[in-house]
């Protein structure tokens, strides 16, 4: 069965680009396709990355998620989307979308959940908190999402050692390397497993 993935992203889109390139180069590319990128930010760099890779991208606002859900639902239906990948997407996914894609929305978080999760804990805020707490390690968590920020079933975690002299930027770089190495592969395995459950 063909999997048709839509990537949601709010910012630069480095993870989105990595995922697109992974599935295009994968031997399984005939089974999985990235059909679109969706952002809540019309100026997000992810749109330029998508354009350079010939992937359609769309801007849908917070209101489209909460007040006008038919706009997004019509788009996802027209794309025949089977799964949604959150790659640096900062808005809470509403219950109607969770119901439409039960167990089919996955997220990556730049810390070892349940530590440093929850509302407002994203990107630089996570890394600043990790450094302020003098943690000796951090990492990534890839998880299925539910109604609460960063609470869904964990699929995968990877950790990295931190140095006492690491700055938030140093931590961000180490986390980015983990994301690039693991996120597409975990998505691939998750999708394949979901069709055999």
Coordinates of C-alpha atoms in Angstrom, one line a residue:
X1 CA 0.0 0.0 0.0
X2 CA 1.3 3.4 -0.9
X3 CA 1.9 5.8 2.0
X4 CA 1.3 9.5 1.3
X5 CA 3.0 11.7 3.8
X6 CA 2.3 15.4 4.5
X7 CA 5.0 17.2 6.5
X8 CA 3.9 20.0 8.9
X9 CA 6.7 22.5 9.7
X10 CA 6.8 26.0 11.1
X11 CA 10.4 27.1 10.5
X12 CA 13.5 26.5 8.4
X13 CA 12.6 23.0 7.4
X14 CA 15.9 21.2 7.7
X15 CA 14.2 18.0 9.0
X16 CA 11.5 18.3 6.3
X17 CA 14.2 18.4 3.6
X18 CA 16.1 15.5 5.1
X19 CA 12.9 13.4 5.2
X20 CA 12.0 14.2 1.6
X21 CA 15.6 13.4 0.4
X22 CA 15.6 10.1 2.4
X23 CA 12.4 8.8 0.9
X24 CA 13.4 9.8 -2.6
X25 CA 16.6 7.9 -2.3
X26 CA 15.2 5.0 -0.5
X27 CA 14.7 1.6 -2.1
X28 CA 11.2 1.8 -0.7
X29 CA 10.4 5.1 -2.5
X30 CA 7.7 3.4 -4.6
X31 CA 5.8 2.7 -1.3
X32 CA 6.2 6.1 0.4
X33 CA 5.8 9.5 -1.1
X34 CA 6.0 13.0 0.5
X35 CA 3.1 14.7 -1.2
X36 CA 3.1 18.1 0.4
X37 CA 4.5 20.4 3.1
X38 CA 2.2 22.5 5.2
X39 CA 3.2 25.5 7.4
X40 CA 1.5 27.9 9.6
X41 CA 4.0 30.6 8.6
X42 CA 3.9 32.0 5.0
X43 CA 7.5 33.3 5.4
X44 CA 9.0 30.0 6.7
X45 CA 12.1 28.9 4.9
X46 CA 10.6 25.4 4.6
X47 CA 8.5 26.7 1.6
X48 CA 11.8 27.5 -0.2
X49 CA 13.2 24.1 0.6
X50 CA 10.0 22.4 -0.7
X51 CA 10.0 24.5 -3.9
X52 CA 13.6 23.5 -4.6
X53 CA 12.7 19.9 -4.2
X54 CA 9.5 20.2 -6.3
X55 CA 7.2 19.4 -3.4
X56 CA 4.0 21.5 -3.2
X57 CA 3.8 23.6 0.0
X58 CA 0.8 25.4 1.6
X59 CA 0.3 27.9 4.3
X60 CA -2.6 27.3 6.7
X61 CA -3.0 29.6 9.7
X62 CA -3.9 28.8 13.3
X63 CA -7.5 29.7 12.4
X64 CA -7.5 27.0 9.7
X65 CA -6.7 24.5 12.4
X66 CA -9.2 25.6 15.0
X67 CA -11.9 27.7 13.3
X68 CA -12.0 26.6 9.7
X69 CA -10.9 23.0 9.8
X70 CA -12.6 22.2 6.5
X71 CA -9.8 24.1 4.6
X72 CA -7.1 21.7 5.9
X73 CA -9.3 18.6 5.8
X74 CA -10.2 19.3 2.1
X75 CA -6.5 19.8 1.4
X76 CA -5.5 16.5 3.1
X77 CA -8.3 14.7 1.3
X78 CA -7.3 16.1 -2.1
X79 CA -3.7 14.9 -1.4
X80 CA -5.0 11.5 -0.3
X81 CA -2.7 11.8 2.8
X82 CA -2.2 8.7 4.9
X83 CA 0.2 10.1 7.6
X84 CA 1.2 13.4 9.0
X85 CA 4.8 14.1 10.1
X86 CA 5.4 17.0 12.5
X87 CA 8.9 18.4 11.8
X88 CA 9.3 21.5 13.9
X89 CA 5.6 22.3 13.9
X90 CA 4.7 24.6 16.8
X91 CA 0.9 24.5 16.9
X92 CA -1.1 22.0 19.0
X93 CA -2.8 19.6 16.7
X94 CA -6.6 19.8 17.4
X95 CA -8.8 16.9 18.3
X96 CA -10.6 16.8 15.0
X97 CA -7.3 16.2 13.2
X98 CA -6.3 13.5 15.7
X99 CA -9.6 11.8 15.1
X100 CA -9.2 12.0 11.3
X101 CA -5.6 10.5 11.5
X102 CA -5.8 8.2 14.6
X103 CA -2.3 7.0 15.5
X104 CA -1.0 8.4 12.2
X105 CA 0.6 11.6 13.3
X106 CA 4.2 11.5 14.5
X107 CA 6.4 14.3 16.1
X108 CA 10.0 14.8 17.0
X109 CA 11.0 16.6 20.2
X110 CA 14.5 17.9 20.8
X111 CA 14.9 16.4 24.3
X112 CA 14.5 13.1 26.2
X113 CA 10.8 13.1 27.1
X114 CA 9.2 13.4 29.5
X115 CA 11.9 15.8 30.5
X116 CA 11.8 19.3 28.9
X117 CA 8.4 18.7 27.3
X118 CA 5.1 20.6 27.3
X119 CA 3.7 23.8 26.1
X120 CA 6.4 26.4 25.2
X121 CA 9.2 23.8 25.2
X122 CA 10.5 23.8 21.7
X123 CA 13.8 24.6 19.9
X124 CA 16.0 27.1 21.7
X125 CA 13.8 27.1 24.8
X126 CA 14.5 23.4 25.3
X127 CA 18.3 23.7 24.8
X128 CA 18.5 26.8 27.1
X129 CA 16.7 24.9 29.8
X130 CA 19.0 21.8 29.4
X131 CA 22.1 24.0 29.7
X132 CA 20.7 25.9 32.7
X133 CA 20.0 22.6 34.5
X134 CA 23.6 21.5 33.8
X135 CA 22.4 18.2 32.2
X136 CA 25.1 15.7 31.2
X137 CA 23.0 14.5 28.3
X138 CA 20.1 15.4 26.1
X139 CA 18.6 13.8 23.0
X140 CA 15.6 13.3 20.8
X141 CA 12.2 11.7 21.2
X142 CA 10.1 10.6 18.3
X143 CA 6.5 9.9 19.4
X144 CA 3.0 9.5 18.2
X145 CA 1.0 12.5 19.3
X146 CA -2.2 12.8 21.3
X147 CA -4.3 15.6 22.8
X148 CA -1.4 16.9 25.0
X149 CA 1.9 18.4 24.1
X150 CA 4.7 15.8 24.1
X151 CA 2.6 13.1 25.9
X152 CA 2.0 10.5 23.2
X153 CA 3.4 7.0 22.8
X154 CA 7.2 7.0 22.4
X155 CA 8.6 5.2 19.3
X156 CA 12.3 6.0 19.6
X157 CA 14.8 7.9 21.7
X158 CA 18.5 8.6 21.1
X159 CA 20.8 10.5 23.5
X160 CA 24.0 12.5 23.2
X161 CA 26.6 13.4 25.9
X162 CA 26.9 17.1 26.8
X163 CA 29.9 18.9 28.0
X164 CA 29.8 21.4 30.9
X165 CA 31.0 24.0 28.5
X166 CA 28.3 23.4 25.9
X167 CA 26.2 26.5 25.0
X168 CA 22.6 26.2 23.9
X169 CA 23.8 26.5 20.3
X170 CA 26.3 23.6 20.9
X171 CA 23.4 21.5 22.2
X172 CA 21.2 22.5 19.3
X173 CA 23.9 21.3 16.9
X174 CA 24.3 17.9 18.6
X175 CA 20.5 17.4 18.6
X176 CA 20.3 18.4 14.9
X177 CA 22.8 15.6 14.1
X178 CA 20.6 13.1 15.9
X179 CA 17.5 14.3 14.1
X180 CA 19.1 14.0 10.7
X181 CA 20.5 10.5 11.5
X182 CA 17.3 9.0 13.0
X183 CA 14.1 10.8 12.1
X184 CA 13.6 9.5 8.5
X185 CA 14.5 5.9 9.4
X186 CA 12.1 5.8 12.4
X187 CA 9.3 7.2 10.2
X188 CA 10.0 4.5 7.6
X189 CA 9.9 1.7 10.2
X190 CA 6.8 3.2 11.9
X191 CA 4.9 3.4 8.7
X192 CA 5.9 -0.2 7.7
X193 CA 4.9 -1.5 11.1
X194 CA 1.6 0.4 11.1
X195 CA 0.4 -1.5 8.1
X196 CA 1.1 -4.8 9.7
X197 CA -0.7 -4.2 13.0

